[in-house]
Tab-separated table of C-alpha atoms in Angstrom:
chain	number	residue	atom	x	y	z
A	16	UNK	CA	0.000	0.000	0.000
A	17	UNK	CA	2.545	2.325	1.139
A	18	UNK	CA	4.503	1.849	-2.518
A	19	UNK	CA	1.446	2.546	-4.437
A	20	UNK	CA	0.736	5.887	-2.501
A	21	UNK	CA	3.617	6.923	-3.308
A	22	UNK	CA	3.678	6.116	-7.032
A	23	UNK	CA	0.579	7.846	-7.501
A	24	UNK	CA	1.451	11.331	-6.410
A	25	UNK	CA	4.767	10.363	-8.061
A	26	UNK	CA	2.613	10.438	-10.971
A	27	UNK	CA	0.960	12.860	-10.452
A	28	UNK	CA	3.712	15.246	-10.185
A	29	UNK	CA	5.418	13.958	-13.233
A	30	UNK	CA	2.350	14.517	-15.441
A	31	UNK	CA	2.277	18.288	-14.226
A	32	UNK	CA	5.312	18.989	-15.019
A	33	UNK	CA	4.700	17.731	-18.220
A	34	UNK	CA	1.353	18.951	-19.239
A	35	UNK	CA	1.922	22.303	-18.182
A	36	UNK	CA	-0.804	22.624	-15.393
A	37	UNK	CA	-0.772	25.194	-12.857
A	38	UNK	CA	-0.423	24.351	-9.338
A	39	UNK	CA	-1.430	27.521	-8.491
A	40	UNK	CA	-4.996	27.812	-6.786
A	41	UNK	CA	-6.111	28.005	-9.785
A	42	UNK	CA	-10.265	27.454	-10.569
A	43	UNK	CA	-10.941	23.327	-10.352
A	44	UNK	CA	-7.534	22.096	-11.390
A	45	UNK	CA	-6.274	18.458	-10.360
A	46	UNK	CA	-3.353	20.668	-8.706
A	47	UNK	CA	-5.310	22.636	-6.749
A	48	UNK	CA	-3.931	21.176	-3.588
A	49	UNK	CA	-0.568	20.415	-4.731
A	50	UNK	CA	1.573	22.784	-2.400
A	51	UNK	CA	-0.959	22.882	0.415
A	52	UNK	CA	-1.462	19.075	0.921
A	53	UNK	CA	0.346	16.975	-1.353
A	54	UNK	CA	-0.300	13.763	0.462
A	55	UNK	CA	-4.033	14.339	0.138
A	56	UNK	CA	-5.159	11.151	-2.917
A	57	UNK	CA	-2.738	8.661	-0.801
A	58	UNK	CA	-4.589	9.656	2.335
A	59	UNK	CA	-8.252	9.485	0.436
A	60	UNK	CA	-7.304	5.984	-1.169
A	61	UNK	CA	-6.129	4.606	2.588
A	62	UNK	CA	-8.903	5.030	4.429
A	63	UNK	CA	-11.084	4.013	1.404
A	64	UNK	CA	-9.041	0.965	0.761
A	65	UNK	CA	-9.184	-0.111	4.357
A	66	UNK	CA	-12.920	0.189	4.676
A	67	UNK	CA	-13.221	-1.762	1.923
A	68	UNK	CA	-11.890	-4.672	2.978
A	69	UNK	CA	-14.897	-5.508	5.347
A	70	UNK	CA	-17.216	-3.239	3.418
A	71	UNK	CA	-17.546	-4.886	-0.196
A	72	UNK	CA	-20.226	-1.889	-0.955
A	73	UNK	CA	-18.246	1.051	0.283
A	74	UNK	CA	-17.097	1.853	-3.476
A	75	UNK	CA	-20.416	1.894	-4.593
A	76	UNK	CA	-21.662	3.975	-1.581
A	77	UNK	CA	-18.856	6.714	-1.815
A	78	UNK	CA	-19.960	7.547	-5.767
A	79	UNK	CA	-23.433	7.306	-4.990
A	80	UNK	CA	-23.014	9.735	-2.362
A	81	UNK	CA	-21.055	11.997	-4.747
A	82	UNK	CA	-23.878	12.101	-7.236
A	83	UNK	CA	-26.427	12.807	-4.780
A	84	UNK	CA	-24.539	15.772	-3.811
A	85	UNK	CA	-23.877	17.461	-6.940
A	86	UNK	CA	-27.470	16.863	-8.534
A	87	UNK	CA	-29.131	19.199	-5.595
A	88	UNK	CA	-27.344	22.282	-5.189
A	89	UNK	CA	-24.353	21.492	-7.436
A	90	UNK	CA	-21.355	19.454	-5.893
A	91	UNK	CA	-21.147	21.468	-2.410
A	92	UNK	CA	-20.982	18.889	0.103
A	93	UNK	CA	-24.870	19.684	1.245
A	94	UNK	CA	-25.911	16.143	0.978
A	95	UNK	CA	-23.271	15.770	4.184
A	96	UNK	CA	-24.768	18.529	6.680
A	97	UNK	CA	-26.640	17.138	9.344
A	98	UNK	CA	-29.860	18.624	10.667
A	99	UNK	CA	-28.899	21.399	13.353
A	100	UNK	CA	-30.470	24.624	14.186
A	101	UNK	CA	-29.914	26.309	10.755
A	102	UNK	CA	-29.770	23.094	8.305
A	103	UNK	CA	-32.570	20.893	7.497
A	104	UNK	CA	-31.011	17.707	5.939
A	105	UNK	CA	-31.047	16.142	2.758
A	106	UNK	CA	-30.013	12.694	4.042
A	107	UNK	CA	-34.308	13.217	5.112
A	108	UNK	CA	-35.199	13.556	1.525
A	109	UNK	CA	-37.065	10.401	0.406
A	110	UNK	CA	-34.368	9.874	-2.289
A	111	UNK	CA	-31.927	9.546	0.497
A	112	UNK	CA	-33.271	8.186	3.703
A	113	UNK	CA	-32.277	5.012	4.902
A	114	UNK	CA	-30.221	4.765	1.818
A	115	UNK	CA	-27.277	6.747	1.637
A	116	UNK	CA	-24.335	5.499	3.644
A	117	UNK	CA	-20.407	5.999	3.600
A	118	UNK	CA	-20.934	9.061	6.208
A	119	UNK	CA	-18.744	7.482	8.765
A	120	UNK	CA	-16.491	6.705	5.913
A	121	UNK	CA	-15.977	10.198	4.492
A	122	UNK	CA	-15.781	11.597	8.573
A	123	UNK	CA	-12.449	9.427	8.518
A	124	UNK	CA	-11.452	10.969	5.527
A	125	UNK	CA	-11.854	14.642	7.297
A	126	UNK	CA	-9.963	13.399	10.152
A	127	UNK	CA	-6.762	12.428	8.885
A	128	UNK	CA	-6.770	14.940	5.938
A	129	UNK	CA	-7.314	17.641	9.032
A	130	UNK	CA	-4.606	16.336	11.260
A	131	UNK	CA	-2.421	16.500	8.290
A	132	UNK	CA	-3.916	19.657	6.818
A	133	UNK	CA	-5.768	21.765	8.870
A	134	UNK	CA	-8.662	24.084	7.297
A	135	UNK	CA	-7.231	23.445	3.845
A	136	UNK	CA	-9.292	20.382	1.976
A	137	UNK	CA	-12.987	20.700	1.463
A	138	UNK	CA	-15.740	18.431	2.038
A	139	UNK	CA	-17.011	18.679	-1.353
A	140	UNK	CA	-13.798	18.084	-2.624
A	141	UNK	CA	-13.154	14.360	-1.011
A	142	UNK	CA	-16.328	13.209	-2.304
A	143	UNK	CA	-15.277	14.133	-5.355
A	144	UNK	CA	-11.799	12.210	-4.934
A	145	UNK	CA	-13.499	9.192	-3.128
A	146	UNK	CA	-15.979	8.496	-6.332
A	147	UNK	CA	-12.711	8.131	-8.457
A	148	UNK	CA	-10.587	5.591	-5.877
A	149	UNK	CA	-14.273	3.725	-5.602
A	150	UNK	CA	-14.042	3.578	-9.222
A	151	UNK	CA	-10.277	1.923	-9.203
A	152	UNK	CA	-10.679	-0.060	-6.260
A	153	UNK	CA	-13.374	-1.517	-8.043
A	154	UNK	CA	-11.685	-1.796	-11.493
A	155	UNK	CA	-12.788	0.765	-13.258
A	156	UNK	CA	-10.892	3.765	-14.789
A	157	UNK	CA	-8.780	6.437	-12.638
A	158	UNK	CA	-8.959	10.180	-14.161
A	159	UNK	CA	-7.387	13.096	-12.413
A	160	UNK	CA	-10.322	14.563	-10.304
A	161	UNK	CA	-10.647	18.570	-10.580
A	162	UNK	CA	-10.234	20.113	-7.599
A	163	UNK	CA	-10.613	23.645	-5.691
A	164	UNK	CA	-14.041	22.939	-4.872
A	165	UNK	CA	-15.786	24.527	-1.901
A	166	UNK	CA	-18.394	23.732	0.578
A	167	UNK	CA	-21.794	24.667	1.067
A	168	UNK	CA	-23.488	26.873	4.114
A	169	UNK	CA	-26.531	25.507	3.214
A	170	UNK	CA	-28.588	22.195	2.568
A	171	UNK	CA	-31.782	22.220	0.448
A	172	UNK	CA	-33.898	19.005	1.108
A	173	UNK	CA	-37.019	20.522	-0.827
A	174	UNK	CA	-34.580	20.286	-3.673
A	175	UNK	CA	-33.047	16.642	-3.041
A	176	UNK	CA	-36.950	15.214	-3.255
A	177	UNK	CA	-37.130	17.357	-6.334
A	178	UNK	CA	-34.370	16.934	-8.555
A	179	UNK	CA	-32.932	13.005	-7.793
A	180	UNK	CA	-34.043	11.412	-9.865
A	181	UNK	CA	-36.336	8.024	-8.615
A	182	UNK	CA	-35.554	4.164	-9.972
A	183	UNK	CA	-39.085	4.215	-11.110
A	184	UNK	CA	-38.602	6.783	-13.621
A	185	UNK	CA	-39.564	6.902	-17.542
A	186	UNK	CA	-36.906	7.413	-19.907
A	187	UNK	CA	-38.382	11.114	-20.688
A	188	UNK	CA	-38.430	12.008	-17.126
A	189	UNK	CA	-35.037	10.513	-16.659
A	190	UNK	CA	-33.693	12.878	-19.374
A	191	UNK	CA	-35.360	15.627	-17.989
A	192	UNK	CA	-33.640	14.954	-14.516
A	193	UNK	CA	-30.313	15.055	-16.376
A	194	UNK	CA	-31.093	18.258	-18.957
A	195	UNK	CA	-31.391	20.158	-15.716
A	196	UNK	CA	-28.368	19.488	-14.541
A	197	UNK	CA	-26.677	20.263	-17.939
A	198	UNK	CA	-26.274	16.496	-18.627
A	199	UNK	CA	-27.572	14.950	-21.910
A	200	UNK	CA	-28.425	11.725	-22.754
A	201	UNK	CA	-25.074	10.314	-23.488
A	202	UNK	CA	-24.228	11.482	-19.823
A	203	UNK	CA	-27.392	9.824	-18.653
A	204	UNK	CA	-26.748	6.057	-20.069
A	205	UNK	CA	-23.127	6.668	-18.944
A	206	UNK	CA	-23.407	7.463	-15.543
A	207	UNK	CA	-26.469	5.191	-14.701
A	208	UNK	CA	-23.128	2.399	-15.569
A	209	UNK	CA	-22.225	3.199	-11.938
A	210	UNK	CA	-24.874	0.850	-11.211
A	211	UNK	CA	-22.515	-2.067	-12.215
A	212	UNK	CA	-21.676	-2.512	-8.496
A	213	UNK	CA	-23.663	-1.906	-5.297
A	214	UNK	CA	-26.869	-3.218	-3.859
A	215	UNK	CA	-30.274	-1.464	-4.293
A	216	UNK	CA	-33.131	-2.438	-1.865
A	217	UNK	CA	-36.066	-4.542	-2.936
A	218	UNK	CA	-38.655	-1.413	-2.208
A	219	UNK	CA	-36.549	0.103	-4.962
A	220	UNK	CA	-38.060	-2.154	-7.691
A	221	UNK	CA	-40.634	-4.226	-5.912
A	222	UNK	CA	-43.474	-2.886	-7.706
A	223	UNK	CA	-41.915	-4.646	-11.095
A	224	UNK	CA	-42.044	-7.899	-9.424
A	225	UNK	CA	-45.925	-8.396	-8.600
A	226	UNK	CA	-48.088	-5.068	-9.694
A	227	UNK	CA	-46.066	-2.796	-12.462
A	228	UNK	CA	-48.008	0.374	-12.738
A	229	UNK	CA	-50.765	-0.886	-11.089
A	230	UNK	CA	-51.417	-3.846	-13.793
A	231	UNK	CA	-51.349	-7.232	-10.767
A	232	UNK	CA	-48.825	-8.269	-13.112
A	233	UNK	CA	-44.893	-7.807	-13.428
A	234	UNK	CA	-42.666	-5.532	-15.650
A	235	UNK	CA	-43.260	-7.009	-19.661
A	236	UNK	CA	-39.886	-5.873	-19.776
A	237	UNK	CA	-37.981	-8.125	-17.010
A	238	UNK	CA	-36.706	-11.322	-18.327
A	239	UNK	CA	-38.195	-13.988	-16.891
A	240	UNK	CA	-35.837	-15.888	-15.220
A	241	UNK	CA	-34.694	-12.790	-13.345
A	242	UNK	CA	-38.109	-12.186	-12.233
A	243	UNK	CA	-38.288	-15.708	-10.677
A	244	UNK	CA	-35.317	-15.302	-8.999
A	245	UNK	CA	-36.348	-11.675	-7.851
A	246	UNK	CA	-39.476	-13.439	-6.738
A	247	UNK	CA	-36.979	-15.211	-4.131
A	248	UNK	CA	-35.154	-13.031	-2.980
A	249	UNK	CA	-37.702	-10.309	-2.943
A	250	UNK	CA	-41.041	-11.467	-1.684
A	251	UNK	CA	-43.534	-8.965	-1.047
A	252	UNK	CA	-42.799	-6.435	1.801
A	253	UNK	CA	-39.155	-7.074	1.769
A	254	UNK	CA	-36.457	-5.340	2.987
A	255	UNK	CA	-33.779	-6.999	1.279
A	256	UNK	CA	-30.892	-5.739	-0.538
A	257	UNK	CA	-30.176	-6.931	-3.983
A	258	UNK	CA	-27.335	-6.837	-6.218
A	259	UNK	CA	-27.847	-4.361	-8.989
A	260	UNK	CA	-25.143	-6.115	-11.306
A	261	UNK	CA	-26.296	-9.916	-10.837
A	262	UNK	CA	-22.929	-10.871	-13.279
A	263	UNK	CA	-19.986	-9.246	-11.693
A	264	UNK	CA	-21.561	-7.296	-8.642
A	265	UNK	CA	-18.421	-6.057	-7.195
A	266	UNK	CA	-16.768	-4.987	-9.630
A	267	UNK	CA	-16.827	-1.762	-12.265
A	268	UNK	CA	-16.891	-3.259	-15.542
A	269	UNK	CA	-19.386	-2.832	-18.588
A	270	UNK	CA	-21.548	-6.030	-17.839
A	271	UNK	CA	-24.567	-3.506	-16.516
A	272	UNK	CA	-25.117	-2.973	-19.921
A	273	UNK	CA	-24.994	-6.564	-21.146
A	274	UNK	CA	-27.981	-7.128	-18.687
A	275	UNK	CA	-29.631	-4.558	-19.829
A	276	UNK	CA	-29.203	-6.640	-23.346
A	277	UNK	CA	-30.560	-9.343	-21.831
A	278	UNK	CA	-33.762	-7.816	-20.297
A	279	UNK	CA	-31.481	-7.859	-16.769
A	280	UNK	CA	-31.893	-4.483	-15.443
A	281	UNK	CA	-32.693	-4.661	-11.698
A	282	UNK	CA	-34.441	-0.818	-11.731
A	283	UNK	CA	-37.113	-0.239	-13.723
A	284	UNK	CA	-35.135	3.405	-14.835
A	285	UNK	CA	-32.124	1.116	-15.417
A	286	UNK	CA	-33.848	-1.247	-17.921
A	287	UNK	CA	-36.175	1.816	-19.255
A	288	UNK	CA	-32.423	2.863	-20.991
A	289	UNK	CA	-32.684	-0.153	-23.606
A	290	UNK	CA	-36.396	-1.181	-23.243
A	291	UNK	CA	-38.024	2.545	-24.483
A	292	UNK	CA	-38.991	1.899	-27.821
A	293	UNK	CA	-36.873	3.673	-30.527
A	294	UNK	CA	-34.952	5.725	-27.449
A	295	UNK	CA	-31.677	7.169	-28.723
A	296	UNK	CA	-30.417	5.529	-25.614
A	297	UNK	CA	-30.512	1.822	-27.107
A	298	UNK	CA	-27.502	2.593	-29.599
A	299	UNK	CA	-25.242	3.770	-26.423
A	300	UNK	CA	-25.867	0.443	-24.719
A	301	UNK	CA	-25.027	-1.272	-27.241
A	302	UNK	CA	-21.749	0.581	-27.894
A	303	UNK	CA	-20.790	0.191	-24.349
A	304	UNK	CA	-21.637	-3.312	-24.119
A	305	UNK	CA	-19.096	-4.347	-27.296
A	306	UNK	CA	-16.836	-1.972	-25.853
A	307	UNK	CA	-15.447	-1.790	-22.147
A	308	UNK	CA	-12.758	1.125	-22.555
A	309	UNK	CA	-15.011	3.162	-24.776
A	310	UNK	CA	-17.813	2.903	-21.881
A	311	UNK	CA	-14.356	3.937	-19.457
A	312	UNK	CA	-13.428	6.862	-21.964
A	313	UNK	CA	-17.139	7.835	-21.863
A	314	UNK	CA	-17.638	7.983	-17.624
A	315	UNK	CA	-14.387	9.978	-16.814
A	316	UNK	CA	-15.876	12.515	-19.419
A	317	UNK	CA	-19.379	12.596	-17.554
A	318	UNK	CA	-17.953	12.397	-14.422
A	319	UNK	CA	-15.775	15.349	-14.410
A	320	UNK	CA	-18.703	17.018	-16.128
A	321	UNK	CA	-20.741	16.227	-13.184
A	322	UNK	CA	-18.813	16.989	-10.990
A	323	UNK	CA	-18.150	20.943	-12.844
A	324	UNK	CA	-22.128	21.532	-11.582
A	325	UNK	CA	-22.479	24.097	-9.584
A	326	UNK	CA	-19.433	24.327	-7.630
A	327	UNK	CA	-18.192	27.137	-4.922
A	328	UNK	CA	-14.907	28.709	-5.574
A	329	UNK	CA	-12.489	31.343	-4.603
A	330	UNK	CA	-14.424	32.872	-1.293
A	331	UNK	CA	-17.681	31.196	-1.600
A	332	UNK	CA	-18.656	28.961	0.959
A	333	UNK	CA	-16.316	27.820	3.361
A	334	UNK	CA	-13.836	24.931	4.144
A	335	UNK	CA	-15.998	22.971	7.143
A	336	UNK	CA	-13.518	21.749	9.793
A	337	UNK	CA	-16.054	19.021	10.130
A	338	UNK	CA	-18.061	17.982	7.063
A	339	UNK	CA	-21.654	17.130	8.875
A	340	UNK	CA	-21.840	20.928	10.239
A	341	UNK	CA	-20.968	24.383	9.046
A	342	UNK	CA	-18.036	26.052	11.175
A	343	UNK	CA	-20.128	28.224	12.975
A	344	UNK	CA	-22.266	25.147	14.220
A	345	UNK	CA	-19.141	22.932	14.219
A	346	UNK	CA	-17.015	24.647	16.796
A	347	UNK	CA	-19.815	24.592	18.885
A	348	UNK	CA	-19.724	20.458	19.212
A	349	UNK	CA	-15.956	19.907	20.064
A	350	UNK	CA	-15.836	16.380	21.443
A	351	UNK	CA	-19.245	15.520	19.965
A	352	UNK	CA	-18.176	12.487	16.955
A	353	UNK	CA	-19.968	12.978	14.369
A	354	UNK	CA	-20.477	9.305	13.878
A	355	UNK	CA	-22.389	9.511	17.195
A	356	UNK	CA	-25.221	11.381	15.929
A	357	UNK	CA	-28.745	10.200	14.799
A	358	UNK	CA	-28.226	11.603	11.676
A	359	UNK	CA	-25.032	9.666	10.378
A	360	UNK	CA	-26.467	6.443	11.468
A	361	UNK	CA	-29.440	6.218	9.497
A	362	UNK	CA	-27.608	5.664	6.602
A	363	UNK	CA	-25.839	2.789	7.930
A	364	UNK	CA	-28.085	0.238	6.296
């Protein structure tokens, strides 16, 4: 472990140099941290790495968390403020409750980025970092995250009910979700391929296994054999978790879009990207199906897009000292973990 840290901000430094980047605070740069905490990916990638090893869903968790951020009120951190006097949550928004998790993850993350850089590394920031080591811890592609990102003073939980979008969504809605982001439809079949690892739970897509829009029968467009074996491990009522990749479920590869080939899709918006008669969306599956590194090429493009949306920079915002609270609320609960709040732990699932 210790060798590869080092390597990669080896790297790192060597492909500066090279490609004539600033390292300068310049506006969202990889470099943006280069003088003030050099040590910053190695740290990220540590604490990642070690959670992983008795969390097999952290990877999927982190990203998820990342996208949930920056499709509210751009990627600010919001999605990690606790409720408190001034901040009504968006881990309460029906999107997120009892479903987001990696909190406790990304507080670990603070900690020994703050003992090693005080007051320097934002919030918004890591989760941007942590979505790319989930990505290569899980196999997937490695692109040098922008950075200079700041966090928000706000949370907006109206918003996080309104604009993430649900796994029981039409392709046109879908689309719509993504157009007001500034995402198109290449970005949309792109990024819904982070759904090639994690779990989903059955209430997510429950309503395809025994009453699909209200019909007493399932989703026409669920292969059958899936369904039976969604029938098992989903019976009515459940509270089960799922895997949403039922070939490789761990890992970040392109098989989420050979399922989707095969009528495999676990969420009805995942399947809705090849099932939708005549949908533009159809030809991208099929290119990132027959080709792995083209799908690869394709998500460091969206995500870095993704993660341009609405960012704080310069002297907007702040950087939080502790990312569940804003600093003025923050230095207010010295000794209080974070972890230890009511908040956090609901998205421990």
């Amino acid at each position: 472990m210790g060798c590869m840290r080092v390597v990669v901000v080896a790297f790192w430094c060597v492909v500066a140099m090279h490609a004539g980047f600033s390292v300068s605070n310049a506006q969202l740069n990889p470099w943006f941290y280069y003088q003030t905490c050099p040590n910053l990916y190695n740290i990220v990638f540590g604490v990642i790495f070690d959670a992983s090893l008795t969390d097999t869903r952290i990877g999927a968790s982190l990203m998820r968390l990342h996208f949930h951020d920056c499709f509210v009120q751009g990627c600010d951190a919001s999605i990690l403020l606790n409720n408190s006097s001034t901040i009504e949550t968006e881990q309460d928004a029906f999107p997120n409750i009892n479903s987001i998790r990696g909190l406790d993850v990304v507080n670990d993350i603070k900690t020994e980025v703050e003992n090693v850089c005080p007051a320097t590394v934002s919030c918004a920031d890591i989760l941007a970092i942590a979505a790319q080591v989930a990505s290569v811890l899980g196999g997937g592609p490695s692109w040098l995250v922008r950075l200079g990102r700041r966090d928000s003073l706000t949370a907006n939980k109206t918003l996080a009910n309104q604009n993430l979008p649900a796994p029981t969504l039409t392709l046109d809605k879908l689309n719509a979700s993504f157009n007001v982001q500034g995402l198109n439809t290449n970005d949309l079949v792109t990024l819904s391929g982070a759904h090639t690892f994690g779990r989903a739970h059955c209430s997510t897509f429950i309503n395809r296994l025994y009453n699909f829009n209200n019909t007493g029968n399932p989703d026409p467009t669920l292969n059958t054999t899936y369904l039976e074996t969604l029938r098992e491990k989903c019976p009515e009522n459940s509270t089960n978790l799922t895997d949403l990749d039922l070939t490789t479920p761990n890992k970040f590869d392109n098989k989420y879009y050979s399922n989707l080939q095969q009528l495999n899709g676990l969420l009805q918006s995942d399947q809705e990207l090849f099932s939708t008669p005549g949908a533009d969306t159809i030809g991208i599956v099929n290119s990132f199906s027959n080709d792995q590194n083209f799908f690869f090429q394709n998500f460091i493009s969206s995500m870095i897009k993704m993660g341009n949306i609405g960012v704080l920079t310069g002297d907007e915002g702040e950087i939080r000292l502790q990312c569940n609270f804003v600093n003025d609320e923050s230095s207010e609960l010295v000794g209080v973990s974070s972890k230890d709040s009511k908040d956090v732990m609901v998205s421990s699932i």
